[in-house]
Amino acid sequence: MSFSSLGLSEQLVRATADQGYETPSPIQQQAIPAVLSGKDVMAAAQTGTGKTAGFTLPLLQRLAENPRTGKGPRALILTPTRELAAQVHDSVNLYSKYVPTKAAVVFGGVKINPQMMKLRKGLDVLVATPGRLMDLYQQNAVRFNEVEILVLDEADRMLDMGFIRDIRKILALLPAKRQNLLFSATFSNEIRTLAQGLLDNPVQVEVAARNTTAEKVKQSVYPVDQSQKTALLSKLVRDNAWDQVLVFTRTKHGANRLTQKLEKDGITAAAIHGNKSQGARTRALADFKAGEVRVLVATDIAARGLDIKQLPQVVNFELPNVPEDYVHRIGRTGRAGESGHALSLVSADEGKLLAGIEKLIKKQLPRKEVEGFEPKNNLPLKPKAKADPSKARNRRPQGGNGKNFGPKPAGRSGGRGRGGQGEGQGRGQGQGRSGRPAQRQSA
Ligand code: AMP
């Protein structure tokens, strides 16, 4: 299988060759012909599968078939985070090297004026985060009447982050006749509802089930008291001579605190999260990629979509509240056949979260203790059995059987949105045999 056999032009094939790509990835093999056919596409694909080229290459080919007549944009790619927007824009630039397509990126957290100037000059492809795009629209800096192709990239994350209202506003402004591509790592009820309203008879593309990433990655759990986590992390980084490790914390504050402590301990570290300026985030990522920073500490949302090749080691300093996020996190290692390690520092108060994760990935993770770091409060080896089935049954009406979910809160806030995700993606949660309670995570 080659890129040219998928129907891509010689110019685009040459651009992939320049990147050193030899064969199209599975998502590309399916998505490229589907997009080239002009049909709507609904694709289940995570970061790391090559999805960006999967929609960008055929999109560029379709645009190259006709020159731009107005100021554009003719293709609109919406992404949840600034980092992802910047990375998608970089990809568009790389793949459009030999075609006369002009692209730009706009996102929040930086000055709006230079972005207005860029838009005024005219362009074909606009990569944008929804909030900033709406700001620009409201200031008459962008028009959507020439949009031929819309891409929603990481749609699940956009909904998690509360962008649904902005997305709906943008959709209402687009020309009715257009091609729609929806990419999402997971398909909650909320995403399906969005897809139903958006896509017309879509081609469905799916690669490897969500949890197969977890299969490739060697995972382990280090039971440790909360107060000892930083010291244990320092020891692991040193003892294992890790040069590049991505560490996840649950909060921005936690990410800052951990970064400072590691630095004090003589380990180079940088934090990446939503409160950091765009400049600081870009710099932290660049330093990490260049090997100048050994530890990159990130929150889930900031880490989403980061394109860091061959990451050998991921550490969960704290477990995520939503089990799905564990799968996303560990998906950052062991990419493209590389072997990867993901380890989790788990304190006794996180026992319930660990149980939820093990239920989702359908396996029990091996526990490893480090001498001198044995926890005073033990972690249960197995999820605790429910003591009182009658009480548990009383909880059922809320969660149902995990398939038919009740109405979700319509909140825009991250917290509530994430609760909705946990419900909507309830595979693995609430799938107990009938009569057994649907196990739920406390968010
Ligand atoms: P993505 O899932 O789009 O974030 O892509 C993940 C990484 O895979 C990026 O670094 C791409 O440059 C790389 N990539 C995309 N397509 C291919 C391919 N066909 N062969 C090798 N690497 C690829």
GROMACS .gro file of C-alpha atoms and ligand atoms in nm:
model
  466
    1MET     CA    1   0.000   0.000   0.000
    2SER     CA    2   0.141   0.339  -0.101
    3PHE     CA    3   0.016   0.696  -0.070
    4SER     CA    4  -0.023   0.726  -0.446
    5SER     CA    5  -0.240   0.415  -0.463
    6LEU     CA    6  -0.486   0.595  -0.234
    7GLY     CA    7  -0.546   0.851  -0.508
    8LEU     CA    8  -0.325   1.131  -0.383
    9SER     CA    9  -0.150   1.359  -0.629
   10GLU     CA   10   0.220   1.340  -0.699
   11GLN     CA   11   0.281   1.669  -0.510
   12LEU     CA   12   0.118   1.540  -0.195
   13VAL     CA   13   0.291   1.201  -0.218
   14ARG     CA   14   0.621   1.385  -0.250
   15ALA     CA   15   0.545   1.581   0.067
   16THR     CA   16   0.481   1.258   0.261
   17ALA     CA   17   0.805   1.112   0.126
   18ASP     CA   18   0.987   1.422   0.251
   19GLN     CA   19   0.854   1.338   0.597
   20GLY     CA   20   0.994   0.988   0.565
   21TYR     CA   21   0.652   0.819   0.562
   22GLU     CA   22   0.677   0.491   0.374
   23THR     CA   23   0.327   0.353   0.401
   24PRO     CA   24  -0.003   0.509   0.498
   25SER     CA   25  -0.116   0.428   0.853
   26PRO     CA   26  -0.441   0.230   0.894
   27ILE     CA   27  -0.647   0.543   0.959
   28GLN     CA   28  -0.494   0.706   0.651
   29GLN     CA   29  -0.571   0.402   0.437
   30GLN     CA   30  -0.936   0.435   0.525
   31ALA     CA   31  -0.981   0.808   0.563
   32ILE     CA   32  -0.792   0.935   0.257
   33PRO     CA   33  -1.010   0.767  -0.010
   34ALA     CA   34  -1.324   0.851   0.189
   35VAL     CA   35  -1.238   1.222   0.208
   36LEU     CA   36  -1.128   1.229  -0.156
   37SER     CA   37  -1.470   1.090  -0.255
   38GLY     CA   38  -1.625   1.408  -0.117
   39LYS     CA   39  -1.839   1.227   0.139
   40ASP     CA   40  -1.881   1.318   0.504
   41VAL     CA   41  -1.657   1.113   0.732
   42MET     CA   42  -1.687   1.010   1.093
   43ALA     CA   43  -1.358   0.870   1.220
   44ALA     CA   44  -1.265   0.715   1.551
   45ALA     CA   45  -0.897   0.785   1.592
   46GLN     CA   46  -0.665   0.898   1.865
   47THR     CA   47  -0.359   1.118   1.847
   48GLY     CA   48  -0.065   0.911   1.734
   49THR     CA   49  -0.254   0.720   1.465
   50GLY     CA   50  -0.158   0.961   1.186
   51LYS     CA   51  -0.507   1.109   1.178
   52THR     CA   52  -0.385   1.461   1.098
   53ALA     CA   53  -0.237   1.352   0.766
   54GLY     CA   54  -0.547   1.134   0.727
   55PHE     CA   55  -0.767   1.439   0.684
   56THR     CA   56  -0.511   1.700   0.576
   57LEU     CA   57  -0.373   1.526   0.267
   58PRO     CA   58  -0.707   1.459   0.095
   59LEU     CA   59  -0.838   1.799   0.204
   60LEU     CA   60  -0.541   1.967   0.036
   61GLN     CA   61  -0.599   1.764  -0.277
   62ARG     CA   62  -0.964   1.864  -0.294
   63LEU     CA   63  -0.874   2.231  -0.250
   64ALA     CA   64  -0.597   2.211  -0.510
   65GLU     CA   65  -0.849   2.090  -0.767
   66ASN     CA   66  -0.992   2.444  -0.780
   67PRO     CA   67  -0.809   2.769  -0.713
   68ARG     CA   68  -0.936   3.012  -0.451
   69THR     CA   69  -1.148   3.294  -0.588
   70GLY     CA   70  -1.212   3.498  -0.272
   71LYS     CA   71  -1.035   3.547   0.059
   72GLY     CA   72  -1.136   3.215   0.204
   73PRO     CA   73  -1.110   3.020   0.421
   74ARG     CA   74  -1.220   2.723   0.212
   75ALA     CA   75  -1.138   2.464   0.475
   76LEU     CA   76  -1.190   2.514   0.846
   77ILE     CA   77  -1.021   2.285   1.097
   78LEU     CA   78  -1.140   2.324   1.455
   79THR     CA   79  -0.929   2.186   1.738
   80PRO     CA   80  -0.972   2.195   2.116
   81THR     CA   81  -0.634   2.332   2.225
   82ARG     CA   82  -0.380   2.587   2.112
   83GLU     CA   83  -0.109   2.323   2.099
   84LEU     CA   84  -0.310   2.098   1.877
   85ALA     CA   85  -0.407   2.391   1.654
   86ALA     CA   86  -0.040   2.486   1.617
   87GLN     CA   87   0.058   2.127   1.542
   88VAL     CA   88  -0.217   2.078   1.286
   89HIS     CA   89  -0.113   2.403   1.121
   90ASP     CA   90   0.248   2.282   1.108
   91SER     CA   91   0.127   1.959   0.946
   92VAL     CA   92  -0.080   2.149   0.690
   93ASN     CA   93   0.227   2.354   0.601
   94LEU     CA   94   0.444   2.043   0.567
   95TYR     CA   95   0.199   1.854   0.350
   96SER     CA   96   0.114   2.156   0.133
   97LYS     CA   97   0.476   2.221   0.046
   98TYR     CA   98   0.422   2.148  -0.325
   99VAL     CA   99   0.066   2.276  -0.367
  100PRO     CA  100  -0.032   2.643  -0.381
  101THR     CA  101  -0.238   2.634  -0.062
  102LYS     CA  102  -0.216   2.902   0.203
  103ALA     CA  103  -0.289   2.818   0.563
  104ALA     CA  104  -0.311   3.008   0.890
  105VAL     CA  105  -0.380   2.931   1.253
  106VAL     CA  106  -0.572   3.130   1.512
  107PHE     CA  107  -0.612   3.056   1.883
  108GLY     CA  108  -0.671   3.239   2.208
  109GLY     CA  109  -0.413   3.353   2.462
  110VAL     CA  110  -0.221   3.565   2.212
  111LYS     CA  111  -0.291   3.905   2.051
  112ILE     CA  112  -0.583   3.908   1.813
  113ASN     CA  113  -0.459   4.186   1.580
  114PRO     CA  114  -0.188   3.992   1.397
  115GLN     CA  115  -0.442   3.718   1.339
  116MET     CA  116  -0.683   3.971   1.187
  117MET     CA  117  -0.408   4.090   0.954
  118LYS     CA  118  -0.336   3.733   0.842
  119LEU     CA  119  -0.700   3.667   0.768
  120ARG     CA  120  -0.730   3.986   0.567
  121LYS     CA  121  -0.462   3.867   0.327
  122GLY     CA  122  -0.667   3.566   0.224
  123LEU     CA  123  -0.611   3.197   0.285
  124ASP     CA  124  -0.732   2.848   0.197
  125VAL     CA  125  -0.706   2.655   0.522
  126LEU     CA  126  -0.780   2.801   0.863
  127VAL     CA  127  -0.694   2.603   1.174
  128ALA     CA  128  -0.866   2.747   1.480
  129THR     CA  129  -0.980   2.695   1.836
  130PRO     CA  130  -1.354   2.767   1.858
  131GLY     CA  131  -1.349   3.053   2.112
  132ARG     CA  132  -1.098   3.268   1.924
  133LEU     CA  133  -1.265   3.194   1.594
  134MET     CA  134  -1.596   3.327   1.729
  135ASP     CA  135  -1.419   3.639   1.860
  136LEU     CA  136  -1.272   3.698   1.517
  137TYR     CA  137  -1.607   3.644   1.351
  138GLN     CA  138  -1.775   3.889   1.587
  139GLN     CA  139  -1.513   4.146   1.497
  140ASN     CA  140  -1.579   4.089   1.125
  141ALA     CA  141  -1.229   3.955   1.072
  142VAL     CA  142  -1.341   3.629   0.916
  143ARG     CA  143  -1.628   3.514   0.698
  144PHE     CA  144  -1.744   3.162   0.644
  145ASN     CA  145  -1.930   3.189   0.314
  146GLU     CA  146  -1.656   3.013   0.118
  147VAL     CA  147  -1.610   2.717   0.353
  148GLU     CA  148  -1.624   2.394   0.154
  149ILE     CA  149  -1.478   2.155   0.410
  150LEU     CA  150  -1.517   2.151   0.787
  151VAL     CA  151  -1.302   1.934   1.013
  152LEU     CA  152  -1.377   1.885   1.382
  153ASP     CA  153  -1.058   1.739   1.523
  154GLU     CA  154  -1.068   1.572   1.865
  155ALA     CA  155  -1.437   1.649   1.885
  156ASP     CA  156  -1.473   1.463   2.214
  157ARG     CA  157  -1.221   1.690   2.379
  158MET     CA  158  -1.388   1.998   2.236
  159LEU     CA  159  -1.712   1.896   2.403
  160ASP     CA  160  -1.529   1.815   2.728
  161MET     CA  161  -1.384   2.163   2.725
  162GLY     CA  162  -1.724   2.322   2.689
  163PHE     CA  163  -1.693   2.436   2.327
  164ILE     CA  164  -2.025   2.294   2.217
  165ARG     CA  165  -2.203   2.632   2.210
  166ASP     CA  166  -1.928   2.793   2.006
  167ILE     CA  167  -1.925   2.496   1.771
  168ARG     CA  168  -2.298   2.513   1.721
  169LYS     CA  169  -2.277   2.888   1.653
  170ILE     CA  170  -2.002   2.831   1.396
  171LEU     CA  171  -2.196   2.548   1.229
  172ALA     CA  172  -2.496   2.775   1.190
  173LEU     CA  173  -2.281   3.026   1.002
  174LEU     CA  174  -2.134   2.784   0.748
  175PRO     CA  175  -2.271   2.730   0.399
  176ALA     CA  176  -2.517   2.439   0.398
  177LYS     CA  177  -2.337   2.265   0.112
  178ARG     CA  178  -2.005   2.147   0.246
  179GLN     CA  179  -1.809   1.835   0.337
  180ASN     CA  180  -1.789   1.752   0.708
  181LEU     CA  181  -1.521   1.543   0.875
  182LEU     CA  182  -1.550   1.452   1.239
  183PHE     CA  183  -1.255   1.297   1.421
  184SER     CA  184  -1.289   1.183   1.777
  185ALA     CA  185  -1.101   0.944   2.004
  186THR     CA  186  -1.421   0.828   2.168
  187PHE     CA  187  -1.788   0.828   2.082
  188SER     CA  188  -2.006   0.931   2.373
  189ASN     CA  189  -2.377   0.992   2.334
  190GLU     CA  190  -2.304   1.363   2.315
  191ILE     CA  191  -2.066   1.314   2.021
  192ARG     CA  192  -2.316   1.091   1.845
  193THR     CA  193  -2.583   1.359   1.884
  194LEU     CA  194  -2.347   1.617   1.738
  195ALA     CA  195  -2.255   1.380   1.454
  196GLN     CA  196  -2.620   1.309   1.371
  197GLY     CA  197  -2.694   1.678   1.327
  198LEU     CA  198  -2.373   1.745   1.137
  199LEU     CA  199  -2.295   1.454   0.909
  200ASP     CA  200  -2.486   1.342   0.604
  201ASN     CA  201  -2.468   0.967   0.547
  202PRO     CA  202  -2.104   0.956   0.666
  203VAL     CA  203  -1.841   0.700   0.580
  204GLN     CA  204  -1.739   0.550   0.913
  205VAL     CA  205  -1.374   0.493   0.974
  206GLU     CA  206  -1.238   0.316   1.275
  207VAL     CA  207  -0.896   0.186   1.365
  208ALA     CA  208  -0.793  -0.032   1.654
  209ALA     CA  209  -1.029  -0.022   1.945
  210ARG     CA  210  -0.960   0.237   2.203
  211ASN     CA  211  -0.805   0.013   2.458
  212THR     CA  212  -0.557  -0.164   2.237
  213THR     CA  213  -0.312   0.117   2.305
  214ALA     CA  214  -0.311  -0.006   2.660
  215GLU     CA  215  -0.211  -0.353   2.542
  216LYS     CA  216   0.111  -0.228   2.382
  217VAL     CA  217   0.226  -0.037   2.685
  218LYS     CA  218   0.393  -0.198   2.982
  219GLN     CA  219   0.206  -0.069   3.280
  220SER     CA  220   0.262  -0.085   3.652
  221VAL     CA  221   0.136   0.064   3.975
  222TYR     CA  222   0.362   0.188   4.253
  223PRO     CA  223   0.166   0.205   4.577
  224VAL     CA  224   0.304   0.498   4.776
  225ASP     CA  225   0.183   0.750   5.031
  226GLN     CA  226   0.087   1.086   4.885
  227SER     CA  227   0.359   1.264   5.087
  228GLN     CA  228   0.628   1.041   4.936
  229LYS     CA  229   0.531   1.072   4.572
  230THR     CA  230   0.773   1.349   4.474
  231ALA     CA  231   1.069   1.178   4.639
  232LEU     CA  232   0.979   0.848   4.472
  233LEU     CA  233   0.945   1.016   4.133
  234SER     CA  234   1.291   1.177   4.171
  235LYS     CA  235   1.437   0.841   4.265
  236LEU     CA  236   1.277   0.666   3.968
  237VAL     CA  237   1.396   0.934   3.725
  238ARG     CA  238   1.750   0.903   3.861
  239ASP     CA  239   1.771   0.526   3.910
  240ASN     CA  240   1.630   0.453   3.566
  241ALA     CA  241   1.821   0.737   3.401
  242TRP     CA  242   1.506   0.858   3.227
  243ASP     CA  243   1.594   1.139   2.990
  244GLN     CA  244   1.244   1.218   2.871
  245VAL     CA  245   0.944   1.153   3.087
  246LEU     CA  246   0.595   1.295   3.064
  247VAL     CA  247   0.432   1.324   3.407
  248PHE     CA  248   0.062   1.381   3.455
  249THR     CA  249  -0.091   1.568   3.746
  250ARG     CA  250  -0.458   1.628   3.805
  251THR     CA  251  -0.437   2.004   3.859
  252LYS     CA  252  -0.246   2.302   3.720
  253HIS     CA  253  -0.140   2.396   4.070
  254GLY     CA  254  -0.015   2.042   4.130
  255ALA     CA  255   0.182   2.059   3.804
  256ASN     CA  256   0.354   2.381   3.914
  257ARG     CA  257   0.429   2.250   4.260
  258LEU     CA  258   0.578   1.927   4.131
  259THR     CA  259   0.788   2.110   3.872
  260GLN     CA  260   0.934   2.336   4.140
  261LYS     CA  261   1.013   2.044   4.370
  262LEU     CA  262   1.185   1.848   4.094
  263GLU     CA  263   1.390   2.150   3.995
  264LYS     CA  264   1.493   2.194   4.360
  265ASP     CA  265   1.595   1.832   4.356
  266GLY     CA  266   1.823   1.895   4.058
  267ILE     CA  267   1.600   1.742   3.791
  268THR     CA  268   1.519   1.972   3.500
  269ALA     CA  269   1.141   2.004   3.465
  270ALA     CA  270   0.880   2.226   3.303
  271ALA     CA  271   0.505   2.249   3.345
  272ILE     CA  272   0.252   2.276   3.065
  273HIS     CA  273  -0.107   2.367   3.143
  274GLY     CA  274  -0.385   2.609   3.062
  275ASN     CA  275  -0.269   2.888   3.295
  276LYS     CA  276   0.067   2.916   3.123
  277SER     CA  277   0.108   3.173   2.850
  278GLN     CA  278   0.127   3.042   2.496
  279GLY     CA  279   0.494   3.139   2.485
  280ALA     CA  280   0.571   2.945   2.801
  281ARG     CA  281   0.387   2.638   2.673
  282THR     CA  282   0.563   2.642   2.338
  283ARG     CA  283   0.899   2.691   2.507
  284ALA     CA  284   0.841   2.409   2.758
  285LEU     CA  285   0.749   2.170   2.477
  286ALA     CA  286   1.045   2.276   2.263
  287ASP     CA  287   1.288   2.236   2.555
  288PHE     CA  288   1.145   1.894   2.633
  289LYS     CA  289   1.172   1.782   2.271
  290ALA     CA  290   1.527   1.915   2.251
  291GLY     CA  291   1.625   1.715   2.559
  292GLU     CA  292   1.696   2.025   2.767
  293VAL     CA  293   1.419   1.941   3.009
  294ARG     CA  294   1.396   1.587   3.142
  295VAL     CA  295   1.050   1.598   3.291
  296LEU     CA  296   0.746   1.760   3.132
  297VAL     CA  297   0.465   1.791   3.385
  298ALA     CA  298   0.124   1.827   3.223
  299THR     CA  299  -0.245   1.830   3.300
  300ASP     CA  300  -0.471   1.609   3.087
  301ILE     CA  301  -0.611   1.883   2.872
  302ALA     CA  302  -0.275   2.047   2.801
  303ALA     CA  303  -0.118   1.714   2.711
  304ARG     CA  304  -0.393   1.617   2.474
  305GLY     CA  305  -0.270   1.631   2.118
  306LEU     CA  306   0.093   1.699   2.204
  307ASP     CA  307   0.295   1.543   1.929
  308ILE     CA  308   0.605   1.409   2.094
  309LYS     CA  309   0.765   1.124   1.909
  310GLN     CA  310   0.883   0.805   2.074
  311LEU     CA  311   0.810   0.896   2.429
  312PRO     CA  312   0.954   0.609   2.628
  313GLN     CA  313   0.808   0.686   2.966
  314VAL     CA  314   0.484   0.821   3.104
  315VAL     CA  315   0.417   0.864   3.476
  316ASN     CA  316   0.083   0.924   3.638
  317PHE     CA  317   0.176   1.127   3.943
  318GLU     CA  318  -0.193   1.118   4.025
  319LEU     CA  319  -0.459   0.907   3.862
  320PRO     CA  320  -0.715   1.090   3.648
  321ASN     CA  321  -1.073   1.122   3.770
  322VAL     CA  322  -1.207   0.980   3.447
  323PRO     CA  323  -1.077   0.629   3.362
  324GLU     CA  324  -1.081   0.711   2.990
  325ASP     CA  325  -0.814   0.972   3.052
  326TYR     CA  326  -0.583   0.700   3.180
  327VAL     CA  327  -0.600   0.535   2.838
  328HIS     CA  328  -0.533   0.868   2.668
  329ARG     CA  329  -0.241   0.936   2.898
  330ILE     CA  330  -0.065   0.605   2.851
  331GLY     CA  331  -0.133   0.630   2.478
  332ARG     CA  332   0.144   0.892   2.478
  333THR     CA  333   0.400   0.617   2.506
  334GLY     CA  334   0.457   0.302   2.305
  335ARG     CA  335   0.355   0.464   1.977
  336ALA     CA  336   0.405   0.314   1.636
  337GLY     CA  337   0.539  -0.016   1.761
  338GLU     CA  338   0.786   0.139   2.007
  339SER     CA  339   0.786  -0.020   2.347
  340GLY     CA  340   0.670   0.215   2.617
  341HIS     CA  341   0.627   0.219   2.991
  342ALA     CA  342   0.353   0.381   3.190
  343LEU     CA  343   0.366   0.376   3.564
  344SER     CA  344   0.129   0.519   3.817
  345LEU     CA  345   0.212   0.642   4.165
  346VAL     CA  346  -0.101   0.553   4.354
  347SER     CA  347  -0.187   0.647   4.712
  348ALA     CA  348  -0.451   0.470   4.919
  349ASP     CA  349  -0.708   0.745   4.861
  350GLU     CA  350  -0.690   0.672   4.488
  351GLY     CA  351  -0.794   0.309   4.529
  352LYS     CA  352  -1.138   0.373   4.380
  353LEU     CA  353  -0.993   0.549   4.076
  354LEU     CA  354  -0.753   0.261   4.018
  355ALA     CA  355  -1.040   0.012   4.040
  356GLY     CA  356  -1.230   0.209   3.775
  357ILE     CA  357  -0.928   0.208   3.543
  358GLU     CA  358  -0.864  -0.163   3.586
  359LYS     CA  359  -1.227  -0.230   3.508
  360LEU     CA  360  -1.207  -0.023   3.191
  361ILE     CA  361  -0.888  -0.180   3.059
  362LYS     CA  362  -1.003  -0.520   3.180
  363LYS     CA  363  -0.688  -0.614   3.358
  364GLN     CA  364  -0.525  -0.583   3.691
  365LEU     CA  365  -0.204  -0.386   3.684
  366PRO     CA  366   0.100  -0.530   3.858
  367ARG     CA  367   0.194  -0.357   4.186
  368LYS     CA  368   0.556  -0.279   4.255
  369GLU     CA  369   0.693  -0.148   4.581
  370VAL     CA  370   1.018   0.042   4.613
  371GLU     CA  371   1.227  -0.013   4.923
  372GLY     CA  372   1.200   0.281   5.157
  373PHE     CA  373   0.874   0.394   4.995
  374GLU     CA  374   0.638   0.125   5.122
  375PRO     CA  375   0.307   0.299   5.192
  376LYS     CA  376   0.177   0.327   5.547
  377ASN     CA  377  -0.173   0.312   5.404
  378ASN     CA  378  -0.210   0.009   5.186
  379LEU     CA  379  -0.373   0.007   4.849
  380PRO     CA  380  -0.637  -0.262   4.808
  381LEU     CA  381  -0.508  -0.526   4.570
  382LYS     CA  382  -0.848  -0.584   4.422
  383PRO     CA  383  -1.147  -0.355   4.389
  384LYS     CA  384  -1.351  -0.387   4.707
  385ALA     CA  385  -1.663  -0.599   4.672
  386LYS     CA  386  -1.980  -0.411   4.741
  387ALA     CA  387  -2.082  -0.498   5.096
  388ASP     CA  388  -2.452  -0.447   5.071
  389PRO     CA  389  -2.619  -0.540   4.742
  390SER     CA  390  -2.954  -0.394   4.846
  391LYS     CA  391  -2.796  -0.052   4.897
  392ALA     CA  392  -2.613  -0.084   4.573
  393ARG     CA  393  -2.931  -0.166   4.388
  394ASN     CA  394  -3.081   0.155   4.519
  395ARG     CA  395  -2.817   0.342   4.330
  396ARG     CA  396  -2.904   0.188   3.996
  397PRO     CA  397  -3.171   0.419   3.858
  398GLN     CA  398  -2.909   0.691   3.805
  399GLY     CA  399  -2.670   0.498   3.591
  400GLY     CA  400  -2.898   0.240   3.439
  401ASN     CA  401  -2.719  -0.041   3.262
  402GLY     CA  402  -2.449   0.181   3.123
  403LYS     CA  403  -2.602   0.188   2.776
  404ASN     CA  404  -2.908   0.407   2.804
  405PHE     CA  405  -2.791   0.715   2.981
  406GLY     CA  406  -3.018   0.972   3.127
  407PRO     CA  407  -3.007   1.338   3.029
  408LYS     CA  408  -2.676   1.495   3.103
  409PRO     CA  409  -2.613   1.827   3.267
  410ALA     CA  410  -2.587   2.093   3.001
  411GLY     CA  411  -2.298   2.266   3.175
  412ARG     CA  412  -2.011   2.429   2.994
  413SER     CA  413  -1.763   2.397   3.276
  414GLY     CA  414  -1.479   2.149   3.245
  415GLY     CA  415  -1.584   1.966   3.560
  416ARG     CA  416  -1.937   1.903   3.457
  417GLY     CA  417  -1.845   1.829   3.102
  418ARG     CA  418  -1.605   1.565   3.215
  419GLY     CA  419  -1.869   1.405   3.430
  420GLY     CA  420  -2.078   1.381   3.117
  421GLN     CA  421  -1.794   1.216   2.934
  422GLY     CA  422  -1.752   0.957   3.204
  423GLU     CA  423  -2.116   0.865   3.168
  424GLY     CA  424  -2.138   0.877   2.795
  425GLN     CA  425  -1.837   0.661   2.746
  426GLY     CA  426  -1.947   0.422   3.010
  427ARG     CA  427  -1.798   0.119   2.837
  428GLY     CA  428  -1.644  -0.079   3.112
  429GLN     CA  429  -1.834   0.116   3.371
  430GLY     CA  430  -2.172  -0.009   3.462
  431GLN     CA  431  -2.137  -0.319   3.254
  432GLY     CA  432  -2.174  -0.552   3.548
  433ARG     CA  433  -2.399  -0.849   3.516
  434SER     CA  434  -2.761  -0.761   3.577
  435GLY     CA  435  -2.835  -0.717   3.944
  436ARG     CA  436  -2.489  -0.584   4.009
  437PRO     CA  437  -2.445  -0.217   4.058
  438ALA     CA  438  -2.308   0.007   3.791
  439GLN     CA  439  -1.981   0.116   3.941
  440ARG     CA  440  -1.936   0.488   3.912
  441GLN     CA  441  -1.644   0.717   3.958
  442SER     CA  442  -1.663   1.012   4.184
  443ALA     CA  443  -1.549   1.301   3.971
  444AMP     P1  444  -0.114   1.228   1.447
  444AMP     O1  445  -0.190   1.108   1.494
  444AMP     O2  446  -0.176   1.292   1.331
  444AMP     O3  447  -0.088   1.323   1.563
  444AMP     O4  448   0.032   1.178   1.396
  444AMP     C1  449   0.123   1.118   1.482
  444AMP     C2  450   0.263   1.117   1.426
  444AMP     O5  451   0.274   1.020   1.320
  444AMP     C3  452   0.310   1.248   1.366
  444AMP     O6  453   0.437   1.275   1.421
  444AMP     C4  454   0.321   1.223   1.217
  444AMP     O7  455   0.428   1.296   1.161
  444AMP     C5  456   0.346   1.075   1.210
  444AMP     N1  457   0.291   1.010   1.089
  444AMP     C6  458   0.175   1.038   1.028
  444AMP     N2  459   0.154   0.956   0.923
  444AMP     C7  460   0.260   0.873   0.916
  444AMP     C8  461   0.297   0.766   0.830
  444AMP     N3  462   0.219   0.727   0.730
  444AMP     N4  463   0.414   0.703   0.853
  444AMP     C9  464   0.492   0.741   0.957
  444AMP     N5  465   0.463   0.840   1.042
  444AMP    C10  466   0.349   0.907   1.024
   0.00000   0.00000   0.00000
